Amino acid sequence: MVLGKLTALVIMVTMIPFQVSAVENKTDDSCSSEFLNQMQMNLCAAEEAQRWDVQLNETWRRVYNEMKEYYPEAAPKLLAEQRLWVQWKMEACNLYTSTTPNGLYTFGSLGGLRYSSCQSTLIENRIKFLEDVLAF
């Protein structure tokens, strides 16, 4: 049983580069179709999560640099808080990648879609939070 889970994990991890490159080659038009199969939906959701992550990194750099410039005493606290948030974000959506005792994925083929959607939601909310840090 453990070997089966390990094998599934190795397969998932080794496929990530292929999925990412496939996502990078997709256009927004291909994700707007209402006739997508499950793999296409998973790839589109992963693409959206990547876009949110890029926006988060840009927002973080801007907010943190402004914080260091205008509120240098608060910048280390924001940095520490961001590091905790990143750790939490990495674990928060793992529910969708969990397996049953017999090694099947709890959420089946929807797990990848739900995981990416979860990540997108968390990242979008974090961007709003960071933008509000300096908005007063």
Coordinates of N, CA and C in Angstrom, one line a residue:
M1 N 0.8 -1.2 0.0 CA 0.0 0.0 0.0 C 0.9 1.3 0.0
V2 N 1.9 1.3 0.9 CA 2.8 2.4 0.9 C 3.5 2.6 -0.4
L3 N 3.9 1.5 -1.0 CA 4.7 1.5 -2.3 C 3.8 2.1 -3.3
G4 N 2.5 1.7 -3.3 CA 1.5 2.2 -4.3 C 1.4 3.8 -4.2
K5 N 1.3 4.3 -3.0 CA 1.2 5.7 -2.8 C 2.5 6.4 -3.2
L6 N 3.6 5.8 -2.9 CA 4.9 6.4 -3.3 C 5.0 6.4 -4.8
T7 N 4.6 5.3 -5.4 CA 4.7 5.3 -6.9 C 3.8 6.4 -7.5
A8 N 2.6 6.5 -7.0 CA 1.7 7.6 -7.5 C 2.3 8.9 -7.2
L9 N 2.9 9.2 -6.1 CA 3.5 10.5 -5.8 C 4.7 10.7 -6.8
V10 N 5.5 9.7 -7.0 CA 6.6 9.9 -8.0 C 6.1 10.2 -9.4
I11 N 5.0 9.6 -9.8 CA 4.5 9.8 -11.1 C 3.9 11.2 -11.2
M12 N 3.2 11.7 -10.1 CA 2.7 13.0 -10.1 C 3.8 14.1 -10.2
V13 N 4.8 13.9 -9.4 CA 5.9 14.9 -9.3 C 6.7 14.9 -10.6
T14 N 6.9 13.8 -11.2 CA 7.6 13.8 -12.5 C 6.8 14.3 -13.6
M15 N 5.5 14.4 -13.5 CA 4.6 14.9 -14.6 C 4.5 16.4 -14.4
I16 N 4.8 17.0 -13.3 CA 4.6 18.5 -13.1 C 5.3 19.3 -14.2
P17 N 6.6 19.0 -14.6 CA 7.2 19.8 -15.6 C 6.4 19.7 -16.9
F18 N 5.9 18.6 -17.3 CA 5.1 18.4 -18.5 C 3.8 19.2 -18.4
Q19 N 3.2 19.1 -17.3 CA 1.9 19.9 -17.1 C 2.2 21.4 -17.2
V20 N 3.2 21.8 -16.5 CA 3.5 23.3 -16.5 C 3.8 23.7 -17.9
S21 N 4.6 23.0 -18.7 CA 4.9 23.4 -20.1 C 3.6 23.3 -20.9
A22 N 2.8 22.4 -20.7 CA 1.5 22.3 -21.4 C 0.6 23.5 -21.1
V23 N 0.7 23.9 -19.8 CA -0.1 25.1 -19.4 C 0.4 26.4 -20.0
E24 N 1.8 26.5 -20.1 CA 2.4 27.7 -20.6 C 2.0 27.8 -22.1
N25 N 1.8 26.7 -22.8 CA 1.5 26.8 -24.2 C 0.0 27.0 -24.5
K26 N -0.9 26.9 -23.5 CA -2.3 27.1 -23.7 C -2.6 28.6 -23.9
T27 N -3.6 28.8 -24.6 CA -4.0 30.2 -24.7 C -5.3 30.4 -23.9
D28 N -5.6 31.6 -23.5 CA -6.8 31.9 -22.8 C -8.1 31.4 -23.5
D29 N -8.0 31.5 -24.8 CA -9.2 31.1 -25.6 C -9.5 29.6 -25.4
S30 N -8.5 28.8 -25.3 CA -8.7 27.4 -25.1 C -9.4 27.0 -23.8
C31 N -9.2 27.9 -22.8 CA -9.9 27.7 -21.5 C -11.3 28.2 -21.4
S32 N -11.7 29.0 -22.4 CA -13.0 29.6 -22.3 C -14.1 28.7 -23.0
S33 N -13.7 27.6 -23.6 CA -14.6 26.7 -24.2 C -15.5 26.0 -23.1
E34 N -16.7 25.8 -23.4 CA -17.5 25.1 -22.4 C -17.4 23.6 -22.6
F35 N -16.6 23.1 -23.6 CA -16.5 21.7 -23.9 C -15.1 21.2 -23.6
L36 N -14.7 21.3 -22.4 CA -13.4 20.9 -22.0 C -13.4 19.5 -21.3
N37 N -12.5 18.7 -21.5 CA -12.4 17.4 -20.8 C -11.7 17.7 -19.4
Q38 N -11.7 16.7 -18.6 CA -11.2 16.9 -17.2 C -9.7 17.3 -17.2
M39 N -8.9 16.8 -18.1 CA -7.5 17.1 -18.1 C -7.3 18.6 -18.6
Q40 N -8.1 19.0 -19.5 CA -8.1 20.4 -20.0 C -8.5 21.4 -18.8
M41 N -9.5 21.0 -18.1 CA -10.0 21.8 -17.0 C -8.9 21.9 -15.9
N42 N -8.2 20.8 -15.7 CA -7.2 20.8 -14.7 C -6.0 21.7 -15.1
L43 N -5.7 21.6 -16.4 CA -4.6 22.5 -16.9 C -5.0 24.0 -16.9
C44 N -6.2 24.2 -17.2 CA -6.7 25.6 -17.2 C -6.7 26.2 -15.8
A45 N -7.1 25.4 -14.8 CA -7.1 25.8 -13.4 C -5.7 26.0 -12.9
A46 N -4.7 25.1 -13.3 CA -3.3 25.3 -13.0 C -2.8 26.6 -13.6
E47 N -3.2 26.9 -14.8 CA -2.7 28.1 -15.5 C -3.2 29.3 -14.7
E48 N -4.5 29.3 -14.3 CA -5.0 30.4 -13.5 C -4.3 30.6 -12.2
A49 N -4.0 29.5 -11.5 CA -3.2 29.6 -10.3 C -1.8 30.2 -10.5
Q50 N -1.2 29.8 -11.6 CA 0.1 30.4 -12.0 C 0.0 31.9 -12.2
R51 N -1.0 32.3 -12.9 CA -1.2 33.8 -13.1 C -1.4 34.5 -11.8
W52 N -2.2 34.0 -10.9 CA -2.4 34.6 -9.6 C -1.1 34.6 -8.8
D53 N -0.3 33.6 -8.9 CA 1.0 33.5 -8.2 C 2.0 34.6 -8.7
V54 N 2.0 34.8 -10.0 CA 2.8 35.9 -10.6 C 2.4 37.2 -10.1
Q55 N 1.1 37.4 -10.1 CA 0.5 38.7 -9.6 C 0.8 38.9 -8.1
L56 N 0.8 37.8 -7.3 CA 1.1 37.8 -5.9 C 2.6 38.3 -5.7
N57 N 3.5 37.7 -6.5 CA 4.9 38.0 -6.3 C 5.1 39.5 -6.7
E58 N 4.5 40.0 -7.7 CA 4.6 41.4 -8.0 C 4.1 42.3 -6.9
T59 N 2.9 41.9 -6.4 CA 2.3 42.7 -5.3 C 3.2 42.7 -4.1
W60 N 3.7 41.5 -3.8 CA 4.5 41.4 -2.6 C 5.7 42.3 -2.7
R61 N 6.4 42.2 -3.8 CA 7.6 43.0 -3.9 C 7.3 44.5 -3.8
R62 N 6.3 44.9 -4.4 CA 5.9 46.4 -4.3 C 5.5 46.7 -2.9
V63 N 4.7 46.0 -2.2 CA 4.2 46.3 -0.9 C 5.4 46.2 0.1
Y64 N 6.2 45.2 0.0 CA 7.3 45.0 1.0 C 8.3 46.1 0.8
N65 N 8.6 46.5 -0.5 CA 9.6 47.6 -0.7 C 9.0 48.9 -0.1
E66 N 7.7 49.2 -0.3 CA 7.1 50.4 0.2 C 7.2 50.3 1.7
M67 N 6.9 49.2 2.3 CA 6.9 49.0 3.7 C 8.3 49.3 4.3
K68 N 9.3 48.8 3.6 CA 10.7 49.0 4.1 C 11.1 50.5 4.0
E69 N 10.6 51.2 3.0 CA 10.9 52.6 2.8 C 10.1 53.5 3.8
Y70 N 8.8 53.3 4.0 CA 8.0 54.2 4.8 C 7.8 53.7 6.2
Y71 N 7.9 52.4 6.4 CA 7.6 51.9 7.8 C 8.7 50.8 8.1
P72 N 9.9 51.1 8.1 CA 11.0 50.1 8.3 C 10.9 49.3 9.5
E73 N 10.3 49.8 10.6 CA 10.1 49.0 11.8 C 9.1 47.9 11.7
A74 N 8.2 48.1 10.7 CA 7.1 47.1 10.5 C 7.5 46.1 9.4
A75 N 8.4 46.4 8.6 CA 8.8 45.5 7.5 C 9.1 44.1 7.9
P76 N 10.0 43.9 9.0 CA 10.3 42.6 9.4 C 9.1 41.8 9.9
K77 N 8.1 42.4 10.5 CA 6.9 41.8 10.9 C 6.1 41.3 9.7
L78 N 6.0 42.1 8.7 CA 5.3 41.7 7.4 C 6.0 40.5 6.8
L79 N 7.3 40.6 6.7 CA 8.1 39.5 6.1 C 7.9 38.2 6.9
A80 N 7.9 38.2 8.2 CA 7.7 37.0 9.0 C 6.3 36.5 8.8
E81 N 5.3 37.4 8.7 CA 3.9 37.0 8.5 C 3.8 36.4 7.1
Q82 N 4.4 36.9 6.1 CA 4.4 36.4 4.8 C 4.9 35.0 4.7
R83 N 6.0 34.8 5.4 CA 6.6 33.4 5.4 C 5.7 32.4 6.1
L84 N 5.0 32.8 7.1 CA 4.0 31.9 7.7 C 2.9 31.6 6.8
W85 N 2.4 32.7 6.1 CA 1.3 32.5 5.1 C 1.7 31.6 4.0
V86 N 2.9 31.7 3.5 CA 3.4 30.8 2.4 C 3.3 29.3 2.9
Q87 N 3.8 29.1 4.1 CA 3.8 27.7 4.6 C 2.3 27.2 4.7
W88 N 1.5 28.1 5.2 CA 0.1 27.7 5.4 C -0.6 27.4 4.0
K89 N -0.3 28.3 3.0 CA -0.9 28.1 1.7 C -0.5 26.8 1.1
M90 N 0.8 26.4 1.3 CA 1.3 25.1 0.8 C 0.5 23.9 1.3
E91 N 0.0 24.0 2.5 CA -0.7 22.9 3.2 C -2.2 23.0 3.1
A92 N -2.7 24.2 2.9 CA -4.2 24.5 3.0 C -5.0 23.7 2.0
C93 N -4.5 23.5 0.9 CA -5.3 22.8 -0.2 C -5.0 21.4 -0.4
N94 N -4.1 20.8 0.4 CA -3.7 19.4 0.3 C -4.8 18.4 0.5
L95 N -5.9 18.9 1.1 CA -7.1 18.1 1.2 C -7.4 17.4 -0.1
Y96 N -7.3 18.2 -1.2 CA -7.7 17.7 -2.5 C -6.8 16.7 -3.1
T97 N -5.6 16.5 -2.5 CA -4.7 15.5 -3.0 C -4.6 14.3 -2.1
S98 N -5.5 14.2 -1.2 CA -5.4 13.1 -0.2 C -5.9 11.8 -0.9
T99 N -5.5 10.7 -0.3 CA -5.9 9.4 -0.8 C -6.7 8.6 0.2
T100 N -7.4 7.7 -0.2 CA -8.2 6.8 0.6 C -7.3 5.7 1.1
P101 N -7.7 4.9 2.1 CA -6.8 3.8 2.5 C -6.4 2.8 1.4
N102 N -7.2 2.7 0.4 CA -6.9 1.7 -0.7 C -6.0 2.4 -1.8
G103 N -5.6 3.7 -1.6 CA -4.7 4.3 -2.5 C -5.3 5.2 -3.6
L104 N -6.7 5.2 -3.6 CA -7.4 6.0 -4.6 C -7.4 7.5 -4.1
Y105 N -7.4 8.4 -5.0 CA -7.5 9.8 -4.7 C -9.0 10.1 -4.2
T106 N -9.1 10.7 -3.1 CA -10.3 11.0 -2.4 C -11.3 11.8 -3.4
F107 N -10.7 12.8 -4.1 CA -11.6 13.6 -5.0 C -11.5 13.2 -6.4
G108 N -10.8 12.0 -6.7 CA -10.7 11.5 -8.0 C -10.1 12.5 -9.0
S109 N -10.6 12.5 -10.2 CA -10.0 13.3 -11.2 C -10.3 14.8 -11.0
L110 N -11.2 15.1 -10.1 CA -11.5 16.5 -9.7 C -10.5 17.1 -8.8
G111 N -9.6 16.2 -8.2 CA -8.7 16.7 -7.2 C -7.7 17.8 -7.7
G112 N -7.2 17.6 -8.9 CA -6.3 18.6 -9.4 C -7.0 19.9 -9.7
L113 N -8.2 19.9 -10.2 CA -8.9 21.1 -10.5 C -9.3 21.8 -9.2
R114 N -9.7 21.1 -8.2 CA -10.1 21.7 -6.9 C -8.9 22.2 -6.2
Y115 N -7.7 21.5 -6.3 CA -6.5 22.0 -5.6 C -6.1 23.3 -6.3
S116 N -6.0 23.4 -7.6 CA -5.6 24.6 -8.2 C -6.6 25.8 -8.0
S117 N -7.9 25.5 -7.9 CA -8.9 26.5 -7.6 C -8.8 27.0 -6.2
C118 N -8.5 26.1 -5.3 CA -8.2 26.4 -3.9 C -7.0 27.4 -3.8
Q119 N -5.9 27.0 -4.5 CA -4.7 27.9 -4.5 C -5.0 29.2 -5.1
S120 N -5.8 29.3 -6.2 CA -6.1 30.6 -6.8 C -6.9 31.5 -5.8
T121 N -7.9 30.9 -5.1 CA -8.7 31.6 -4.2 C -7.8 32.2 -3.0
L122 N -6.9 31.3 -2.5 CA -6.1 31.8 -1.4 C -5.1 32.9 -1.8
I123 N -4.6 32.7 -3.0 CA -3.6 33.8 -3.5 C -4.3 35.1 -3.8
E124 N -5.5 35.0 -4.4 CA -6.3 36.2 -4.7 C -6.6 36.9 -3.5
N125 N -7.0 36.2 -2.4 CA -7.3 36.9 -1.1 C -6.1 37.5 -0.5
R126 N -4.9 36.8 -0.7 CA -3.7 37.3 -0.1 C -3.3 38.6 -0.8
I127 N -3.5 38.7 -2.1 CA -3.2 39.9 -2.9 C -4.0 41.1 -2.3
K128 N -5.3 40.8 -2.1 CA -6.2 41.8 -1.6 C -5.7 42.3 -0.2
F129 N -5.3 41.3 0.6 CA -4.8 41.7 1.9 C -3.6 42.6 1.8
L130 N -2.6 42.2 1.0 CA -1.4 42.9 0.8 C -1.6 44.3 0.3
E131 N -2.5 44.4 -0.7 CA -2.9 45.7 -1.2 C -3.5 46.6 -0.1
D132 N -4.2 46.0 0.8 CA -4.8 46.8 1.9 C -3.8 47.2 3.0
V133 N -2.7 46.6 3.0 CA -1.7 46.9 4.0 C -1.3 48.4 4.0
L134 N -1.1 48.9 2.8 CA -0.7 50.2 2.6 C -1.8 51.2 2.2
A135 N -3.0 50.7 2.1 CA -4.1 51.5 1.6 C -4.8 52.2 2.8
F136 N -4.4 53.3 3.2 CA -5.0 54.0 4.2 C -4.8 55.5 4.0

